[in-house]
Tab-separated table of C-alpha atoms in Angstrom:
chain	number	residue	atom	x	y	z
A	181	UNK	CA	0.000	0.000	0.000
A	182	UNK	CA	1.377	3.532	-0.610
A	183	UNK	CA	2.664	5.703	2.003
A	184	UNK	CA	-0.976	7.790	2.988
A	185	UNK	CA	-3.009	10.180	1.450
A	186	UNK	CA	-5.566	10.684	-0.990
A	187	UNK	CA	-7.296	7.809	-2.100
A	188	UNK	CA	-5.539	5.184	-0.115
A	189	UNK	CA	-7.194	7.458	2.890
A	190	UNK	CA	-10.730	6.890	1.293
A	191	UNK	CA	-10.078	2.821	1.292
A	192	UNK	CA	-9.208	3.077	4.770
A	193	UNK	CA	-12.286	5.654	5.860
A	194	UNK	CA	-14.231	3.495	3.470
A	195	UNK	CA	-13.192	0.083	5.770
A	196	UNK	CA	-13.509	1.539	8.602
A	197	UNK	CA	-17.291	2.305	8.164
A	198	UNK	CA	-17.744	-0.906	7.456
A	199	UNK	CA	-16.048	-1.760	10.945
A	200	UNK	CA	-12.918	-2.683	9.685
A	201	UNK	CA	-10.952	-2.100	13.354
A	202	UNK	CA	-7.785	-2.787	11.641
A	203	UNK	CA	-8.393	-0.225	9.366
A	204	UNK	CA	-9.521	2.340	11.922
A	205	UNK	CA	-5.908	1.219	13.672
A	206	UNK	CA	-4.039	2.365	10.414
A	207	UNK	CA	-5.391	5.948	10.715
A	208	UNK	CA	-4.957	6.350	14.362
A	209	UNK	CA	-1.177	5.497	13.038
A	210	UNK	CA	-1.114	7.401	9.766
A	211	UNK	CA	-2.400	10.793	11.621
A	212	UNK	CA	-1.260	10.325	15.032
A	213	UNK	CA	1.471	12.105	14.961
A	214	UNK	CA	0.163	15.042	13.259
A	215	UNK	CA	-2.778	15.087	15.318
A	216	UNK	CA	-0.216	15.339	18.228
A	217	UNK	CA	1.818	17.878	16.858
A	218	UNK	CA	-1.256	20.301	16.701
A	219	UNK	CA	-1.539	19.656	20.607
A	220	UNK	CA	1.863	20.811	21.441
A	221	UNK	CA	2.155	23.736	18.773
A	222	UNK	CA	-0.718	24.909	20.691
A	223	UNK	CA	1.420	24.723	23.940
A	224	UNK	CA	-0.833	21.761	25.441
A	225	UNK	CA	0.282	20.068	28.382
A	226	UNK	CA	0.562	16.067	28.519
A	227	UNK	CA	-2.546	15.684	30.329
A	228	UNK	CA	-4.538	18.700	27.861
A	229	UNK	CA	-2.838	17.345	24.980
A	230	UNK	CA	-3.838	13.750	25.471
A	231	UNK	CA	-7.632	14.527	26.173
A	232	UNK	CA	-7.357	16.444	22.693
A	233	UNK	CA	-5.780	13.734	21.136
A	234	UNK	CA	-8.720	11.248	22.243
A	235	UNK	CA	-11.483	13.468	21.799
A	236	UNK	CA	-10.295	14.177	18.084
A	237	UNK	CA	-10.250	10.174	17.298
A	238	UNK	CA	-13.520	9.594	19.469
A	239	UNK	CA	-14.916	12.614	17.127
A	240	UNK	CA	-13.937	10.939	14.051
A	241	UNK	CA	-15.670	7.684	15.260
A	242	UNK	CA	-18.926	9.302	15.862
A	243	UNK	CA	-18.639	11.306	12.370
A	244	UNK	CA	-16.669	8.699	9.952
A	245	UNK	CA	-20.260	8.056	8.068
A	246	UNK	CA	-20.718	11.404	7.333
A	247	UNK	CA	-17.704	13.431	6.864
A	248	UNK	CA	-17.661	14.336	3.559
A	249	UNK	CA	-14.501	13.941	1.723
A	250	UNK	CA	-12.807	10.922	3.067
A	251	UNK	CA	-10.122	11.462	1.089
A	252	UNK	CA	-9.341	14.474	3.159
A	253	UNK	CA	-9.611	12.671	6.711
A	254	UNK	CA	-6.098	14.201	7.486
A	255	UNK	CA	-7.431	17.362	7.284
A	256	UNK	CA	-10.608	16.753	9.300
A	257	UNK	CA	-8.636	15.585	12.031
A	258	UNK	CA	-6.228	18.359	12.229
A	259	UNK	CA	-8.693	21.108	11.856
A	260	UNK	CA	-11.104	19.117	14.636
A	261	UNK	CA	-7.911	18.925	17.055
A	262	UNK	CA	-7.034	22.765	16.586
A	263	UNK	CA	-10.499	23.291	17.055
A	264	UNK	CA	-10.534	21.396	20.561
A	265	UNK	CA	-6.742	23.332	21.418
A	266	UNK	CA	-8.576	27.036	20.818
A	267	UNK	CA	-11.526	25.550	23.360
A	268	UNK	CA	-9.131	23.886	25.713
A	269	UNK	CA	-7.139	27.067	25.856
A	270	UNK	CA	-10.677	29.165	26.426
A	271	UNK	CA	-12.342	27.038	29.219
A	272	UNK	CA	-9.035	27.021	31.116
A	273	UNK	CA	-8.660	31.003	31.438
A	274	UNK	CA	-5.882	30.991	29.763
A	275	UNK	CA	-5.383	34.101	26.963
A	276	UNK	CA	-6.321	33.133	23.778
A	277	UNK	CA	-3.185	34.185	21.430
A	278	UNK	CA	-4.804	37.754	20.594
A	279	UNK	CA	-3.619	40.337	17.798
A	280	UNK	CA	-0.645	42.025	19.796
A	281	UNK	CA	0.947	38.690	20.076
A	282	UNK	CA	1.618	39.321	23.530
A	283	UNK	CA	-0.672	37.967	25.931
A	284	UNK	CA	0.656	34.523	26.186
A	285	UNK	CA	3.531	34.003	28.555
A	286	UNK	CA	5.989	31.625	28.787
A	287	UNK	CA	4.532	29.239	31.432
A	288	UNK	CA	7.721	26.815	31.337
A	289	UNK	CA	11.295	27.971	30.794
A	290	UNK	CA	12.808	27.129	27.250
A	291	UNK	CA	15.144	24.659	29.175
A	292	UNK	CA	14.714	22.798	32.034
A	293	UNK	CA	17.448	24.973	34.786
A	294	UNK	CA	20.611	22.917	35.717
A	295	UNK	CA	21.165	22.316	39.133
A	296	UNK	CA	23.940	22.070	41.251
A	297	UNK	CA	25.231	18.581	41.430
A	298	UNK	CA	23.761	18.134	37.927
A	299	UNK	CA	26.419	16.820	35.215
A	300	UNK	CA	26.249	19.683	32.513
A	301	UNK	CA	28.797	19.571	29.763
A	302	UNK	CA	30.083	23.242	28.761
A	303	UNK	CA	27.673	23.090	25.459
A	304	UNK	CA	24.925	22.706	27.687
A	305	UNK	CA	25.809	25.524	29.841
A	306	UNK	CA	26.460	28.119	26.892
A	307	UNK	CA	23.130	27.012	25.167
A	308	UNK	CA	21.419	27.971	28.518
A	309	UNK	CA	23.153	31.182	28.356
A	310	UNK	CA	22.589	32.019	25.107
A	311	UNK	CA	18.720	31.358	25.414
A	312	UNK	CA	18.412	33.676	28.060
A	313	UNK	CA	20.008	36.551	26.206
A	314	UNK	CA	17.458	36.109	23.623
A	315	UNK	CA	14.386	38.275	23.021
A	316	UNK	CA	10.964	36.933	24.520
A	317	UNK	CA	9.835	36.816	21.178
A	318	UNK	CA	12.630	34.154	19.506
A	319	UNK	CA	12.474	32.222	23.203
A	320	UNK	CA	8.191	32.369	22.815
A	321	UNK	CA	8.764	30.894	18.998
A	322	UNK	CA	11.727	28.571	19.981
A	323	UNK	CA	9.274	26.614	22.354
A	324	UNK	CA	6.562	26.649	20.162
A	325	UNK	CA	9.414	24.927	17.559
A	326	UNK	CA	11.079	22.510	19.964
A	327	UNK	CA	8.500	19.611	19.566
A	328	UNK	CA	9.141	16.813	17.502
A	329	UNK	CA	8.561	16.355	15.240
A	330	UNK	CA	8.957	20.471	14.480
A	331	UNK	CA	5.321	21.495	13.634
A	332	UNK	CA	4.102	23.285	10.356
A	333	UNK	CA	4.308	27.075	9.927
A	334	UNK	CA	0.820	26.688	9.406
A	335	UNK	CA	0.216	25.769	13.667
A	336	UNK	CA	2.756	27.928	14.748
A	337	UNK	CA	1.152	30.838	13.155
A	338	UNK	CA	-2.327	29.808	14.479
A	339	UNK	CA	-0.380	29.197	17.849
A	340	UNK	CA	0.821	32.269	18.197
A	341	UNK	CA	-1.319	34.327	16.107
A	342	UNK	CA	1.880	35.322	13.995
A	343	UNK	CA	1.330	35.663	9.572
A	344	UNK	CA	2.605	32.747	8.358
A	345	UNK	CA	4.876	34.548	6.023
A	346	UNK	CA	6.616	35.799	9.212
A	347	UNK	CA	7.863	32.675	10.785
A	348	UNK	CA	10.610	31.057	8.446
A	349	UNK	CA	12.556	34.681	8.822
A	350	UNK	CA	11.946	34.914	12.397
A	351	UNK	CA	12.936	31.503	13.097
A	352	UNK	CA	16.157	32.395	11.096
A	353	UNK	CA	16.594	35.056	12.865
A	354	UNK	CA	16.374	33.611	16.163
A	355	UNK	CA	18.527	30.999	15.541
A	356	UNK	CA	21.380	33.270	14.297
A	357	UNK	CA	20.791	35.204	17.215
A	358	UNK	CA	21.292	32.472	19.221
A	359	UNK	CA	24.571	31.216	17.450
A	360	UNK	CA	26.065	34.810	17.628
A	361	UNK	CA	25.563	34.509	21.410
A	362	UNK	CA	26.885	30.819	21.297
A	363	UNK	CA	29.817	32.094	19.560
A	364	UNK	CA	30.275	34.927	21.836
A	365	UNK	CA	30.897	32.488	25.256
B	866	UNK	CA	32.676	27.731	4.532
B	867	UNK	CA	34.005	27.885	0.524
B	868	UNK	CA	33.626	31.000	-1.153
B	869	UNK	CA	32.449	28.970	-4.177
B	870	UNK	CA	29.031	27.735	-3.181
B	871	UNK	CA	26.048	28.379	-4.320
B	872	UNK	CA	23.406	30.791	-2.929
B	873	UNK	CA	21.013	27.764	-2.567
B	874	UNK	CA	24.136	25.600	-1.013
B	875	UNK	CA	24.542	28.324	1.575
B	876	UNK	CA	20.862	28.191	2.405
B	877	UNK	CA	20.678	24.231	2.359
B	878	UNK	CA	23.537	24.225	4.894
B	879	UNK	CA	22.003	27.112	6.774
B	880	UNK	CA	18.865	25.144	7.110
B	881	UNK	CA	20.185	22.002	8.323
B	882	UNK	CA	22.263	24.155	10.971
B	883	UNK	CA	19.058	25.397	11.772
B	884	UNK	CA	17.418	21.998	12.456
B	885	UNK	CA	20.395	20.748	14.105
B	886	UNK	CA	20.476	23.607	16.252
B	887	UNK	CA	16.699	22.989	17.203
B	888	UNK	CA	17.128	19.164	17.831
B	889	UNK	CA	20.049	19.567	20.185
B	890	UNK	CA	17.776	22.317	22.236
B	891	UNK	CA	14.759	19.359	22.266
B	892	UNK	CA	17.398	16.825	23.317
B	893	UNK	CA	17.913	19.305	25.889
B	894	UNK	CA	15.017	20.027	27.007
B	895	UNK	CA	13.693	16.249	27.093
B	896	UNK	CA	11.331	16.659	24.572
B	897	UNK	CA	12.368	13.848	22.387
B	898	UNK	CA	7.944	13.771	22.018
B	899	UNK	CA	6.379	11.009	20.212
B	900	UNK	CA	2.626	10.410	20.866
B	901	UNK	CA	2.519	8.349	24.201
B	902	UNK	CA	1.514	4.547	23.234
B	903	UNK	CA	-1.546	5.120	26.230
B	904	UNK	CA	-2.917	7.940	23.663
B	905	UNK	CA	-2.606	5.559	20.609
B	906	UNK	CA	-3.775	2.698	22.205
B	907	UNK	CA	-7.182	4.843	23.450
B	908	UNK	CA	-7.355	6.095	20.372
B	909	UNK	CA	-7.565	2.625	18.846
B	910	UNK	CA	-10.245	1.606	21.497
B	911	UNK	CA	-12.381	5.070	20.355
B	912	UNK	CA	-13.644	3.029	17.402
B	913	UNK	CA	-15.292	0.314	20.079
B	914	UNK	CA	-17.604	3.051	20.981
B	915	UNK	CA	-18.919	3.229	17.558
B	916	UNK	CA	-22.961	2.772	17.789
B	917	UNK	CA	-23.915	2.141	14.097
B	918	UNK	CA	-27.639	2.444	14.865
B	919	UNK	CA	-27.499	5.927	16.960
B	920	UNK	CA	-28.832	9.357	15.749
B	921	UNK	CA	-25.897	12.021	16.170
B	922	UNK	CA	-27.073	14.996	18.109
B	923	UNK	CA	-24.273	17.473	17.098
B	924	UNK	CA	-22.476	20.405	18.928
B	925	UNK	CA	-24.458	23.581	17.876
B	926	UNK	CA	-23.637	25.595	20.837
B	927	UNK	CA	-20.981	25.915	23.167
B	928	UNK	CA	-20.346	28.793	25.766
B	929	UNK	CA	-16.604	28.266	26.026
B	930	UNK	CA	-16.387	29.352	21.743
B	931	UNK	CA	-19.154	31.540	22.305
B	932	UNK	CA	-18.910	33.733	25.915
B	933	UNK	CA	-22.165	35.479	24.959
B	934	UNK	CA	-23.770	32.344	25.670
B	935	UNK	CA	-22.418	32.165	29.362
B	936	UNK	CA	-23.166	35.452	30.523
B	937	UNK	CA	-20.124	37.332	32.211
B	938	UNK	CA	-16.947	35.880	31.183
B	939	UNK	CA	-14.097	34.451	33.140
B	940	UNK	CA	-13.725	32.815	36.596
B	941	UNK	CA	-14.860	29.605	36.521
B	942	UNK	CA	-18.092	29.947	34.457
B	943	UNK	CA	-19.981	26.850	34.108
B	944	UNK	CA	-19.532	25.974	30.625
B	945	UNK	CA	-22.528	25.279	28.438
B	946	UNK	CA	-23.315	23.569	25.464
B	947	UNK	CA	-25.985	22.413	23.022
B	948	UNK	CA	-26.267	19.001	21.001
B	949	UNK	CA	-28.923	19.178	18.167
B	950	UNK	CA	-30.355	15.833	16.448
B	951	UNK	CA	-33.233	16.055	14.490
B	952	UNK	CA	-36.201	16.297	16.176
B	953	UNK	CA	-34.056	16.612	20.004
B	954	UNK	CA	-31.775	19.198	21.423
B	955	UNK	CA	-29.852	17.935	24.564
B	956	UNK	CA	-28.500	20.633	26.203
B	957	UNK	CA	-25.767	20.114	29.105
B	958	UNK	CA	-24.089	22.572	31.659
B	959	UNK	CA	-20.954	21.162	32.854
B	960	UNK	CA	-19.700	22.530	36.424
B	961	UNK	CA	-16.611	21.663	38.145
B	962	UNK	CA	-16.786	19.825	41.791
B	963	UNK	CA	-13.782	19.437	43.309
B	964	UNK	CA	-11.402	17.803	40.219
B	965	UNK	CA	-14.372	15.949	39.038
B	966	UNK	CA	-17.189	17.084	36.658
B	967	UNK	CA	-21.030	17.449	37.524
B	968	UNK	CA	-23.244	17.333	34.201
B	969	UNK	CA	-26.494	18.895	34.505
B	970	UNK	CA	-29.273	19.417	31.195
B	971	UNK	CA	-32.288	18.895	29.704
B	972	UNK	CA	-33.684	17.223	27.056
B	973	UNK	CA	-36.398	18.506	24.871
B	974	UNK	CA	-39.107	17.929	24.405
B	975	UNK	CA	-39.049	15.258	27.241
B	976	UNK	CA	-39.758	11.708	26.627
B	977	UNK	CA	-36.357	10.063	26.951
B	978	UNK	CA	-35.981	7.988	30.959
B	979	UNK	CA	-32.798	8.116	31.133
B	980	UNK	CA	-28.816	9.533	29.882
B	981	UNK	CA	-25.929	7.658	29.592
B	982	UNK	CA	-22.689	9.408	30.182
B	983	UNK	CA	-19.876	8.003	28.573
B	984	UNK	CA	-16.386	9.285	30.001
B	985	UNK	CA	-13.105	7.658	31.449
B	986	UNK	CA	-14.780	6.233	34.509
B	987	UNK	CA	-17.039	4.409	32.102
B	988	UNK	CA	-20.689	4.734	31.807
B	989	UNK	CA	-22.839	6.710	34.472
B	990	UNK	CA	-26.705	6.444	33.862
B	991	UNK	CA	-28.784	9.507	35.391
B	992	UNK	CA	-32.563	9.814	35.464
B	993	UNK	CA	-34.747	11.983	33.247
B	994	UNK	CA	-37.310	13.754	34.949
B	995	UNK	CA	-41.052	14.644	33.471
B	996	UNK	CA	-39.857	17.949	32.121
B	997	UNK	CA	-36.494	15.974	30.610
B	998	UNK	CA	-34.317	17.300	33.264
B	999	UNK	CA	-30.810	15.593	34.602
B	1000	UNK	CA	-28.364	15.692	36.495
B	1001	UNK	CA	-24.989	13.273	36.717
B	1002	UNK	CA	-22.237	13.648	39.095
B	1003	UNK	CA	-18.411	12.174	39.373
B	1004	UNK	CA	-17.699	12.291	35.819
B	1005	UNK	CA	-14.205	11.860	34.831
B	1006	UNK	CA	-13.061	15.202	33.963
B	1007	UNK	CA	-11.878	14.541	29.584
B	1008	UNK	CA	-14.287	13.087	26.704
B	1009	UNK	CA	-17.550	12.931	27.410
B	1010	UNK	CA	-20.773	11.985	25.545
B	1011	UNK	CA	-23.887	11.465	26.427
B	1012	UNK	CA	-26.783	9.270	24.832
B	1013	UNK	CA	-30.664	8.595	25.403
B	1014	UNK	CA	-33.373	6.519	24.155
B	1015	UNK	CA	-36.260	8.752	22.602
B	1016	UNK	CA	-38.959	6.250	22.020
B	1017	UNK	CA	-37.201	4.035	19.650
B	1018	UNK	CA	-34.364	5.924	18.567
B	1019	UNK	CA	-31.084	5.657	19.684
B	1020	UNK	CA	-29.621	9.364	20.175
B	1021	UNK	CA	-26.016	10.446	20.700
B	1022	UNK	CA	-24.106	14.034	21.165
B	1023	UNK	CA	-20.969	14.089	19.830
B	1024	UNK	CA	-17.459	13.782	22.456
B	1025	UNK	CA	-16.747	16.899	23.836
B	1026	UNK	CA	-13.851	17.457	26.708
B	1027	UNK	CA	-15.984	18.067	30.198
């Protein structure tokens, strides 16, 4: 079978209706990840980013005889997961990423700190340096990049309310910024 | 770095610098973050709650996407939502009670004797009254859905996160 998409994605949509469970299986595989990924570009923790994760699937189950294009299940599932981030996000008080860019804060620190006693090799102790001589803005889109796998320009910009035209070059720019101060040490 | 390159060669290596960079700061930071197997493995389970015969009542309201809906917005408004089938609307207020979830709606018109909530903790049944009023207590606080028999139709609201 070839590697996803399309009409292969049909087939399986198509199986599954008819309560193929193995088929069912091979999407929760194929889109997984993806699904996932939307979670954490949305700055989910484990526990938030899990109950999206199920509540997407268990969505799919109740709707996989009537979504329309089953060809496009991918799609379905990513929009209904960044749908279910935005509400998770709402019902927990948190700010909803809003025009200025600014109201989210950065819950967790970009690294986790070293402590004394801890083994940390010089690299690891110039990279924490160098992080925390960057702007809030590069450290804010470095988190929102540091999930693997690294998630599309498309989530980050819906993540952080940023135009997607404006996150390759600020990611660039971060990331020289943060060599320059990796040099500097 | 050559001063014979190409533009494009300089940009190819700058990009893989780039990702390198970014995988050694998720080594770093632990997030090495595949989906955990418990998620896939509940995922795979989802499809055992598929009920072929039921009537989907879906989401047409929801308070938490729509604030208007819940009055004044912010500290710990109850949040609540609406489920349309044809024929049914279920609608549900979901309140918090100390880390577990209290459900409490109405289904109209009335005619249904009981809801079954479906959540982690498994399936909690709650009593209709005569003017289809409910009300179910220690839910699991993630995906919930709730389904009633309306005389002989089989209705179901689509998962939602309670």
């Amino acid at each position: 079978m070839a590697g996803g998409g399309g009409d292969d994605d049909a087939e399986l949509v198509e199986r599954a209706r008819s309560g193929e469970q193995q088929a069912w299986d091979q999407i929760v595989t194929r889109y997984g990840s993806r699904v996932w990924a939307v979670a954490r570009a949305h700055r989910l923790s484990s526990a938030d980013a899990e109950d999206v994760f199920q509540v997407t699937f268990l969505r799919l189950v109740t709707h996989i005889d009537t979504i329309r294009d089953p060809s496009r299940v991918g799609a379905w599932l990513k929009t209904t997961a960044r749908h279910e981030c935005l509400r998770t996000l709402r019902k927990g008080g948190r700010a909803v990423p809003s025009s200025d860019g600014d109201v989210l804060e950065t819950p967790d620190p970009l690294l986790p700190p070293i402590e004394a006693g801890m083994e940390a090799d010089e690299r690891q102790v110039a990279l924490h340096a160098a992080i925390g001589r960057l702007t809030e803005q590069c450290q804010r889109l470095l988190r929102v990049l540091m999930v693997d796998p690294e998630p599309s320009y498309e989530e980050v910009g819906k993540a952080l309310d940023m135009p997607i035209g404006s996150i390759g070059p600020t990611r660039g720019r971060c990331l020289k910024h943060l060599r320059r101060e990796l040099d500097g040490i | 770095m050559s001063d014979d390159m190409t533009a494009a060669g300089v940009t190819d290596g700058d990009d893989a610098d780039d990702k390198m960079l970014l995988a050694e700061l998720c080594l770093m930071a632990g997030i090495v973050d595949p989906v955990p197997p418990d998620a896939i493995a509940a995922a795979r389970s989802a499809f055992a709650w598929r009920t072929m015969d039921a009537e989907l009542a879906e989401l047409t309201g929801d308070s938490s996407v729509n604030p208007a809906l819940a009055g004044v917005r912010g500290v710990a408004a109850p949040t609540m939502l609406t489920f349309d089938a044809p024929g049914l609307t279920v609608e549900v207020e979901v309140l918090e009670v100390a880390g577990t979830r209290r459900l409490i709606g109405q289904v109209v018109p009335p005619g249904a004797s009981a809801v079954e909530v479906r959540h982690r903790g498994g399936v909690t049944a709650a009593p209709v009254d005569e003017v289809g009023r409910f009300s179910a207590a220690d839910i699991v606080a993630g995906p919930v859905s709730l389904r009633c028999s309306v005389g002989d139709a089989l209705v179901e609201t689509d998962w939602f996160l309670a």
